[in-house]
């Protein structure tokens, strides 16, 4: 009996040590170069600083997102911007060669996503919600949801080994209310690293200092020098945490953090993937409560 107890204890400590030392693998899948940055860059930076592995994926090459550039020339610009953004945040950036504004949730795209998730051995996958103004965002969400269960099925895309454990699939935050508003199941305080997020986003110069200001009629407001641009972008993109986000922060951190947080990234659990317990979430998001 004593030997059995000692054996079980050794297994427990071995498992605990492995869990503490293992890397968390995160895949963030957006429709366009810069989507992952907008939604997850602050959390991703914290993952990277803790030694974990983050992959940003853009399912299109962004070749339509500009007012006076386009096609292959724009795609090259956006790929270079994504690479630079990845370096600034500390993540790997992958851009697929699909046309911007033409993305459809095809079988091929689903299989591409399955292979990406498997090759990264993902523990967490984050993507858009299926309720969104942009068809590429909606179709990205559909394609990722369609892949959520199938990443564990060996006979689907059999050239890449199926995952033995289904990842936790999450939706990133948006403000759309119909048919269902966003639910912040997980909230990450990024106040201390918000400047890092802004610096990463700023690498997408064609978007944040050209295309998006033009769309919003604010192109003339964009500053000329880098420091002023960073400050301008930071103010433009800082969203006050909602009451629901602060309630989630209180759960995962404490009341003081919830009250003081200035910048937050929040995530909703997708039911199509693994259903995590609170303990699972704490293990997969080790920055919570810090």
CSV table of N, CA and C in Angstrom, one decimal, residues 48-185:
chain,number,residue,atom,x,y,z
A,48,UNK,N,3.5,35.8,-25.2
A,48,UNK,CA,4.9,35.7,-25.7
A,48,UNK,C,5.9,36.0,-24.7
A,49,UNK,N,5.6,37.0,-23.8
A,49,UNK,CA,6.6,37.4,-22.8
A,49,UNK,C,6.7,36.3,-21.7
A,50,UNK,N,5.7,35.5,-21.6
A,50,UNK,CA,5.8,34.4,-20.7
A,50,UNK,C,6.3,33.1,-21.3
A,51,UNK,N,6.8,33.2,-22.5
A,51,UNK,CA,7.4,32.1,-23.2
A,51,UNK,C,6.5,31.1,-24.0
A,52,UNK,N,5.3,31.5,-24.2
A,52,UNK,CA,4.4,30.7,-24.9
A,52,UNK,C,4.4,31.0,-26.4
A,53,UNK,N,3.7,30.2,-27.2
A,53,UNK,CA,3.7,30.2,-28.6
A,53,UNK,C,2.4,30.8,-29.2
A,54,UNK,N,2.5,31.9,-30.0
A,54,UNK,CA,1.3,32.5,-30.5
A,54,UNK,C,1.5,32.6,-32.1
A,55,UNK,N,0.5,32.1,-32.8
A,55,UNK,CA,0.4,32.3,-34.2
A,55,UNK,C,-0.7,33.1,-34.6
A,56,UNK,N,-0.5,34.2,-35.3
A,56,UNK,CA,-1.5,35.1,-35.9
A,56,UNK,C,-1.7,34.6,-37.4
A,57,UNK,N,-2.9,34.4,-37.8
A,57,UNK,CA,-3.2,34.0,-39.2
A,57,UNK,C,-4.2,34.9,-39.8
A,58,UNK,N,-3.9,35.4,-41.0
A,58,UNK,CA,-4.9,36.1,-41.8
A,58,UNK,C,-5.3,35.2,-43.0
A,59,UNK,N,-6.6,35.0,-43.1
A,59,UNK,CA,-7.1,34.1,-44.2
A,59,UNK,C,-7.1,34.8,-45.5
A,60,UNK,N,-7.0,36.1,-45.6
A,60,UNK,CA,-6.8,36.8,-46.9
A,60,UNK,C,-5.5,37.6,-46.9
A,61,UNK,N,-5.1,38.0,-48.1
A,61,UNK,CA,-3.9,38.8,-48.2
A,61,UNK,C,-4.1,40.3,-48.1
A,62,UNK,N,-5.4,40.7,-47.9
A,62,UNK,CA,-5.7,42.1,-47.7
A,62,UNK,C,-5.6,42.9,-49.0
A,63,UNK,N,-5.7,42.3,-50.2
A,63,UNK,CA,-5.4,43.1,-51.4
A,63,UNK,C,-6.5,44.0,-51.8
A,64,UNK,N,-7.6,44.2,-51.0
A,64,UNK,CA,-8.6,45.2,-51.4
A,64,UNK,C,-8.7,46.3,-50.4
A,65,UNK,N,-8.0,46.3,-49.3
A,65,UNK,CA,-8.2,47.2,-48.2
A,65,UNK,C,-7.4,48.5,-48.4
A,66,UNK,N,-7.8,49.3,-49.4
A,66,UNK,CA,-7.1,50.6,-49.5
A,66,UNK,C,-7.9,51.5,-50.5
A,67,UNK,N,-7.7,52.8,-50.5
A,67,UNK,CA,-8.4,53.7,-51.4
A,67,UNK,C,-7.7,54.0,-52.7
A,68,UNK,N,-6.4,53.8,-52.8
A,68,UNK,CA,-5.7,54.1,-54.0
A,68,UNK,C,-4.6,53.1,-54.3
A,69,UNK,N,-4.6,51.9,-53.6
A,69,UNK,CA,-3.7,50.8,-53.9
A,69,UNK,C,-4.5,49.6,-53.9
A,70,UNK,N,-4.0,48.5,-54.6
A,70,UNK,CA,-4.8,47.3,-54.6
A,70,UNK,C,-4.0,46.2,-55.3
A,71,UNK,N,-4.7,45.0,-55.3
A,71,UNK,CA,-4.1,43.9,-56.0
A,71,UNK,C,-2.8,43.4,-55.4
A,72,UNK,N,-2.0,42.8,-56.3
A,72,UNK,CA,-0.7,42.2,-55.8
A,72,UNK,C,0.2,43.1,-55.1
A,73,UNK,N,0.3,44.4,-55.5
A,73,UNK,CA,1.1,45.4,-54.9
A,73,UNK,C,0.7,45.6,-53.5
A,74,UNK,N,-0.6,45.8,-53.2
A,74,UNK,CA,-1.1,46.0,-51.9
A,74,UNK,C,-0.9,44.7,-51.0
A,75,UNK,N,-1.1,43.6,-51.6
A,75,UNK,CA,-0.9,42.3,-50.8
A,75,UNK,C,0.5,42.2,-50.3
A,76,UNK,N,1.5,42.6,-51.2
A,76,UNK,CA,2.9,42.6,-50.7
A,76,UNK,C,3.1,43.5,-49.6
A,77,UNK,N,2.6,44.7,-49.6
A,77,UNK,CA,2.7,45.7,-48.6
A,77,UNK,C,2.1,45.1,-47.3
A,78,UNK,N,1.0,44.5,-47.4
A,78,UNK,CA,0.3,44.0,-46.2
A,78,UNK,C,1.0,42.8,-45.5
A,79,UNK,N,1.6,42.0,-46.4
A,79,UNK,CA,2.3,40.9,-45.8
A,79,UNK,C,3.5,41.3,-45.1
A,80,UNK,N,4.2,42.3,-45.6
A,80,UNK,CA,5.4,42.9,-45.0
A,80,UNK,C,5.0,43.6,-43.7
A,81,UNK,N,3.9,44.3,-43.7
A,81,UNK,CA,3.4,44.9,-42.4
A,81,UNK,C,3.1,43.9,-41.4
A,82,UNK,N,2.5,42.8,-41.8
A,82,UNK,CA,2.1,41.7,-40.8
A,82,UNK,C,3.4,41.1,-40.2
A,83,UNK,N,4.4,40.9,-41.1
A,83,UNK,CA,5.6,40.3,-40.6
A,83,UNK,C,6.3,41.3,-39.5
A,84,UNK,N,6.2,42.6,-39.8
A,84,UNK,CA,6.8,43.5,-38.8
A,84,UNK,C,6.0,43.6,-37.6
A,85,UNK,N,4.6,43.5,-37.7
A,85,UNK,CA,3.8,43.5,-36.5
A,85,UNK,C,4.1,42.3,-35.6
A,86,UNK,N,4.3,41.1,-36.3
A,86,UNK,CA,4.6,39.9,-35.6
A,86,UNK,C,5.9,40.0,-34.8
A,87,UNK,N,6.9,40.7,-35.4
A,87,UNK,CA,8.2,40.9,-34.7
A,87,UNK,C,8.0,41.8,-33.4
A,88,UNK,N,7.1,42.8,-33.6
A,88,UNK,CA,6.9,43.8,-32.5
A,88,UNK,C,6.2,43.1,-31.3
A,89,UNK,N,5.3,42.2,-31.6
A,89,UNK,CA,4.4,41.6,-30.6
A,89,UNK,C,5.1,40.4,-30.0
A,90,UNK,N,6.0,39.7,-30.9
A,90,UNK,CA,6.6,38.5,-30.4
A,90,UNK,C,5.9,37.3,-30.9
A,91,UNK,N,5.1,37.4,-32.0
A,91,UNK,CA,4.3,36.2,-32.5
A,91,UNK,C,4.8,35.9,-33.9
A,92,UNK,N,4.4,34.7,-34.3
A,92,UNK,CA,4.5,34.3,-35.7
A,92,UNK,C,3.3,34.8,-36.5
A,93,UNK,N,3.5,35.3,-37.7
A,93,UNK,CA,2.4,35.8,-38.5
A,93,UNK,C,2.3,35.0,-39.9
A,94,UNK,N,1.2,34.5,-40.2
A,94,UNK,CA,1.0,33.7,-41.4
A,94,UNK,C,-0.2,34.4,-42.2
A,95,UNK,N,0.1,34.7,-43.5
A,95,UNK,CA,-0.9,35.3,-44.3
A,95,UNK,C,-1.2,34.4,-45.5
A,96,UNK,N,-2.5,33.9,-45.6
A,96,UNK,CA,-2.8,33.1,-46.7
A,96,UNK,C,-3.1,33.9,-48.0
A,97,UNK,N,-3.0,33.3,-49.1
A,97,UNK,CA,-3.1,34.0,-50.4
A,97,UNK,C,-4.5,33.8,-51.0
A,98,UNK,N,-5.5,34.3,-50.2
A,98,UNK,CA,-6.9,34.4,-50.7
A,98,UNK,C,-7.2,35.9,-50.8
A,99,UNK,N,-8.1,36.2,-51.8
A,99,UNK,CA,-8.4,37.6,-52.1
A,99,UNK,C,-9.3,38.2,-51.0
A,100,UNK,N,-8.9,39.4,-50.6
A,100,UNK,CA,-9.7,40.2,-49.7
A,100,UNK,C,-11.1,40.5,-50.3
A,101,UNK,N,-12.1,40.4,-49.4
A,101,UNK,CA,-13.5,40.7,-49.8
A,101,UNK,C,-14.1,39.6,-50.7
A,102,UNK,N,-13.4,38.5,-50.8
A,102,UNK,CA,-14.0,37.4,-51.6
A,102,UNK,C,-13.9,36.1,-50.8
A,103,UNK,N,-13.7,36.1,-49.5
A,103,UNK,CA,-13.5,34.9,-48.8
A,103,UNK,C,-14.8,34.1,-48.6
A,104,UNK,N,-14.8,32.8,-48.8
A,104,UNK,CA,-15.9,32.0,-48.7
A,104,UNK,C,-15.6,30.8,-47.8
A,105,UNK,N,-16.5,30.2,-47.0
A,105,UNK,CA,-16.2,29.1,-46.1
A,105,UNK,C,-16.2,27.8,-46.9
A,106,UNK,N,-15.3,27.6,-47.8
A,106,UNK,CA,-15.2,26.4,-48.7
A,106,UNK,C,-14.6,25.2,-47.9
A,107,UNK,N,-14.7,24.1,-48.5
A,107,UNK,CA,-14.1,22.9,-48.0
A,107,UNK,C,-12.6,23.0,-47.9
A,108,UNK,N,-12.0,23.6,-49.0
A,108,UNK,CA,-10.6,23.8,-49.0
A,108,UNK,C,-10.1,24.7,-47.9
A,109,UNK,N,-10.8,25.8,-47.6
A,109,UNK,CA,-10.5,26.7,-46.6
A,109,UNK,C,-10.6,26.0,-45.2
A,110,UNK,N,-11.6,25.2,-45.0
A,110,UNK,CA,-11.8,24.5,-43.8
A,110,UNK,C,-10.6,23.5,-43.5
A,111,UNK,N,-10.2,22.8,-44.6
A,111,UNK,CA,-9.0,21.9,-44.5
A,111,UNK,C,-7.7,22.7,-44.2
A,112,UNK,N,-7.6,23.8,-44.8
A,112,UNK,CA,-6.4,24.7,-44.6
A,112,UNK,C,-6.4,25.1,-43.1
A,113,UNK,N,-7.5,25.5,-42.5
A,113,UNK,CA,-7.6,25.9,-41.1
A,113,UNK,C,-7.3,24.7,-40.2
A,114,UNK,N,-7.8,23.5,-40.5
A,114,UNK,CA,-7.6,22.3,-39.7
A,114,UNK,C,-6.1,22.0,-39.7
A,115,UNK,N,-5.4,22.1,-40.8
A,115,UNK,CA,-4.0,21.8,-40.9
A,115,UNK,C,-3.2,22.8,-40.1
A,116,UNK,N,-3.6,24.1,-40.2
A,116,UNK,CA,-2.9,25.2,-39.4
A,116,UNK,C,-3.0,24.9,-37.9
A,117,UNK,N,-4.2,24.6,-37.5
A,117,UNK,CA,-4.5,24.4,-36.0
A,117,UNK,C,-3.7,23.1,-35.6
A,118,UNK,N,-3.7,22.1,-36.4
A,118,UNK,CA,-3.0,20.8,-36.0
A,118,UNK,C,-1.5,21.1,-36.0
A,119,UNK,N,-1.0,21.7,-37.0
A,119,UNK,CA,0.5,21.9,-37.1
A,119,UNK,C,1.0,22.7,-35.9
A,120,UNK,N,0.2,23.7,-35.4
A,120,UNK,CA,0.6,24.5,-34.3
A,120,UNK,C,0.3,23.8,-32.9
A,121,UNK,N,-0.3,22.6,-33.0
A,121,UNK,CA,-0.7,21.8,-31.8
A,121,UNK,C,-1.5,22.7,-30.8
A,122,UNK,N,-2.5,23.4,-31.3
A,122,UNK,CA,-3.1,24.5,-30.6
A,122,UNK,C,-3.8,24.0,-29.4
A,123,UNK,N,-3.7,24.8,-28.3
A,123,UNK,CA,-4.5,24.6,-27.1
A,123,UNK,C,-5.7,25.6,-27.1
A,124,UNK,N,-5.5,26.7,-27.7
A,124,UNK,CA,-6.5,27.8,-27.8
A,124,UNK,C,-6.5,28.3,-29.2
A,125,UNK,N,-7.8,28.5,-29.7
A,125,UNK,CA,-8.0,29.1,-31.0
A,125,UNK,C,-9.0,30.3,-30.8
A,126,UNK,N,-8.6,31.4,-31.4
A,126,UNK,CA,-9.4,32.6,-31.2
A,126,UNK,C,-9.8,33.1,-32.6
A,127,UNK,N,-11.0,33.5,-32.8
A,127,UNK,CA,-11.4,34.0,-34.1
A,127,UNK,C,-12.6,35.0,-33.9
A,128,UNK,N,-13.1,35.5,-35.1
A,128,UNK,CA,-14.2,36.4,-35.1
A,128,UNK,C,-15.5,35.7,-34.6
A,129,UNK,N,-16.5,36.5,-34.2
A,129,UNK,CA,-17.8,35.9,-34.0
A,129,UNK,C,-18.5,35.9,-35.4
A,130,UNK,N,-19.5,35.1,-35.6
A,130,UNK,CA,-20.2,35.0,-36.9
A,130,UNK,C,-21.2,36.2,-37.2
A,131,UNK,N,-21.2,37.1,-36.3
A,131,UNK,CA,-22.1,38.3,-36.4
A,131,UNK,C,-21.2,39.5,-36.6
A,132,UNK,N,-21.2,40.0,-37.9
A,132,UNK,CA,-20.2,41.1,-38.2
A,132,UNK,C,-20.6,41.8,-39.5
A,133,UNK,N,-20.2,43.0,-39.6
A,133,UNK,CA,-20.5,43.8,-40.8
A,133,UNK,C,-19.8,43.3,-42.0
A,134,UNK,N,-18.6,42.6,-41.9
A,134,UNK,CA,-17.8,42.3,-43.0
A,134,UNK,C,-18.0,40.8,-43.4
A,135,UNK,N,-18.3,40.5,-44.6
A,135,UNK,CA,-18.5,39.1,-45.0
A,135,UNK,C,-17.3,38.2,-44.8
A,136,UNK,N,-16.1,38.8,-44.9
A,136,UNK,CA,-14.9,38.0,-44.7
A,136,UNK,C,-14.8,37.6,-43.2
A,137,UNK,N,-15.2,38.5,-42.3
A,137,UNK,CA,-15.2,38.2,-40.9
A,137,UNK,C,-16.2,37.1,-40.6
A,138,UNK,N,-17.4,37.2,-41.1
A,138,UNK,CA,-18.4,36.2,-40.9
A,138,UNK,C,-18.0,34.8,-41.4
A,139,UNK,N,-17.4,34.9,-42.6
A,139,UNK,CA,-17.0,33.6,-43.3
A,139,UNK,C,-15.8,33.0,-42.6
A,140,UNK,N,-15.0,33.8,-42.0
A,140,UNK,CA,-13.9,33.3,-41.2
A,140,UNK,C,-14.4,32.5,-40.0
A,141,UNK,N,-15.4,33.2,-39.3
A,141,UNK,CA,-16.0,32.6,-38.2
A,141,UNK,C,-16.6,31.2,-38.5
A,142,UNK,N,-17.4,31.2,-39.6
A,142,UNK,CA,-18.0,29.9,-40.0
A,142,UNK,C,-17.0,28.9,-40.3
A,143,UNK,N,-15.9,29.2,-41.0
A,143,UNK,CA,-14.9,28.2,-41.4
A,143,UNK,C,-14.2,27.7,-40.2
A,144,UNK,N,-13.9,28.5,-39.2
A,144,UNK,CA,-13.2,28.1,-38.0
A,144,UNK,C,-14.2,27.2,-37.2
A,145,UNK,N,-15.4,27.6,-37.1
A,145,UNK,CA,-16.4,26.8,-36.3
A,145,UNK,C,-16.5,25.4,-37.0
A,146,UNK,N,-16.5,25.4,-38.3
A,146,UNK,CA,-16.7,24.1,-39.0
A,146,UNK,C,-15.5,23.2,-38.8
A,147,UNK,N,-14.3,23.8,-38.5
A,147,UNK,CA,-13.1,23.1,-38.2
A,147,UNK,C,-13.0,22.6,-36.8
A,148,UNK,N,-13.8,23.2,-35.9
A,148,UNK,CA,-13.5,23.1,-34.4
A,148,UNK,C,-13.6,21.6,-34.0
A,149,UNK,N,-14.6,20.9,-34.4
A,149,UNK,CA,-14.6,19.4,-34.0
A,149,UNK,C,-13.7,18.6,-34.9
A,150,UNK,N,-13.6,19.0,-36.2
A,150,UNK,CA,-12.9,18.1,-37.1
A,150,UNK,C,-11.4,18.0,-36.9
A,151,UNK,N,-10.8,19.0,-36.2
A,151,UNK,CA,-9.4,18.9,-35.9
A,151,UNK,C,-9.0,17.6,-35.1
A,152,UNK,N,-10.0,17.0,-34.5
A,152,UNK,CA,-9.8,15.7,-33.8
A,152,UNK,C,-10.1,14.5,-34.6
A,153,UNK,N,-10.6,14.6,-35.8
A,153,UNK,CA,-11.0,13.5,-36.6
A,153,UNK,C,-9.9,13.1,-37.5
A,154,UNK,N,-9.3,11.9,-37.3
A,154,UNK,CA,-8.1,11.5,-38.1
A,154,UNK,C,-8.4,11.3,-39.6
A,155,UNK,N,-9.6,11.0,-40.0
A,155,UNK,CA,-9.8,10.8,-41.5
A,155,UNK,C,-10.1,12.1,-42.2
A,156,UNK,N,-10.1,13.2,-41.5
A,156,UNK,CA,-10.3,14.5,-42.2
A,156,UNK,C,-8.9,15.1,-42.3
A,157,UNK,N,-8.5,15.6,-43.5
A,157,UNK,CA,-7.2,16.1,-43.8
A,157,UNK,C,-6.1,15.2,-43.2
A,158,UNK,N,-6.1,13.9,-43.6
A,158,UNK,CA,-5.3,12.9,-42.9
A,158,UNK,C,-3.8,13.1,-43.1
A,159,UNK,N,-3.4,14.0,-43.9
A,159,UNK,CA,-1.9,14.2,-44.1
A,159,UNK,C,-1.3,14.9,-42.9
A,160,UNK,N,-2.1,15.4,-42.0
A,160,UNK,CA,-1.6,16.0,-40.8
A,160,UNK,C,-2.3,15.3,-39.6
A,161,UNK,N,-1.6,14.8,-38.6
A,161,UNK,CA,-2.1,14.1,-37.5
A,161,UNK,C,-3.2,14.9,-36.8
A,162,UNK,N,-4.3,14.2,-36.5
A,162,UNK,CA,-5.4,14.8,-35.7
A,162,UNK,C,-4.9,15.1,-34.3
A,163,UNK,N,-5.5,16.2,-33.7
A,163,UNK,CA,-5.2,16.5,-32.3
A,163,UNK,C,-5.9,15.5,-31.4
A,164,UNK,N,-5.3,15.1,-30.3
A,164,UNK,CA,-5.9,14.2,-29.4
A,164,UNK,C,-6.8,14.9,-28.4
A,165,UNK,N,-6.6,16.2,-28.2
A,165,UNK,CA,-7.4,17.0,-27.3
A,165,UNK,C,-7.9,18.2,-28.1
A,166,UNK,N,-9.2,18.4,-28.1
A,166,UNK,CA,-9.8,19.5,-28.8
A,166,UNK,C,-9.4,20.8,-28.1
A,167,UNK,N,-8.9,21.8,-28.9
A,167,UNK,CA,-8.6,23.1,-28.3
A,167,UNK,C,-9.8,23.8,-27.7
A,168,UNK,N,-9.6,24.8,-26.9
A,168,UNK,CA,-10.7,25.7,-26.5
A,168,UNK,C,-10.8,26.7,-27.6
A,169,UNK,N,-12.0,26.9,-28.2
A,169,UNK,CA,-12.2,27.8,-29.3
A,169,UNK,C,-12.9,29.0,-28.7
A,170,UNK,N,-12.4,30.2,-29.0
A,170,UNK,CA,-13.0,31.5,-28.4
A,170,UNK,C,-13.3,32.5,-29.5
A,171,UNK,N,-14.3,33.3,-29.2
A,171,UNK,CA,-14.6,34.5,-30.1
A,171,UNK,C,-14.0,35.7,-29.5
A,172,UNK,N,-13.5,36.6,-30.3
A,172,UNK,CA,-13.0,37.9,-29.8
A,172,UNK,C,-14.1,38.9,-29.8
A,173,UNK,N,-13.9,40.0,-29.0
A,173,UNK,CA,-14.9,40.9,-28.7
A,173,UNK,C,-15.4,41.7,-29.9
A,174,UNK,N,-16.7,42.0,-30.0
A,174,UNK,CA,-17.2,43.0,-30.9
A,174,UNK,C,-18.4,43.6,-30.3
A,175,UNK,N,-19.0,44.7,-30.9
A,175,UNK,CA,-20.1,45.4,-30.3
A,175,UNK,C,-21.4,45.1,-31.0
A,176,UNK,N,-21.5,44.1,-31.8
A,176,UNK,CA,-22.8,43.8,-32.5
A,176,UNK,C,-23.8,43.1,-31.5
A,177,UNK,N,-25.0,43.6,-31.6
A,177,UNK,CA,-26.0,43.1,-30.6
A,177,UNK,C,-27.0,42.1,-31.1
A,178,UNK,N,-27.1,41.9,-32.4
A,178,UNK,CA,-28.1,41.0,-33.0
A,178,UNK,C,-27.4,39.9,-33.8
A,179,UNK,N,-27.8,38.6,-33.7
A,179,UNK,CA,-28.9,38.1,-32.9
A,179,UNK,C,-28.5,38.0,-31.4
A,180,UNK,N,-27.2,38.0,-31.1
A,180,UNK,CA,-26.8,37.8,-29.7
A,180,UNK,C,-25.6,38.7,-29.4
A,181,UNK,N,-25.7,39.5,-28.3
A,181,UNK,CA,-24.5,40.3,-28.0
A,181,UNK,C,-23.3,39.5,-27.5
A,182,UNK,N,-22.2,40.1,-27.6
A,182,UNK,CA,-20.9,39.4,-27.1
A,182,UNK,C,-21.0,39.2,-25.6
A,183,UNK,N,-20.5,38.0,-25.2
A,183,UNK,CA,-20.5,37.6,-23.7
A,183,UNK,C,-19.0,37.5,-23.3
A,184,UNK,N,-18.5,38.3,-22.4
A,184,UNK,CA,-17.1,38.3,-22.0
A,184,UNK,C,-16.8,37.2,-21.0
A,185,UNK,N,-16.8,35.9,-21.4
A,185,UNK,CA,-16.5,34.8,-20.5
A,185,UNK,C,-15.1,35.0,-19.9
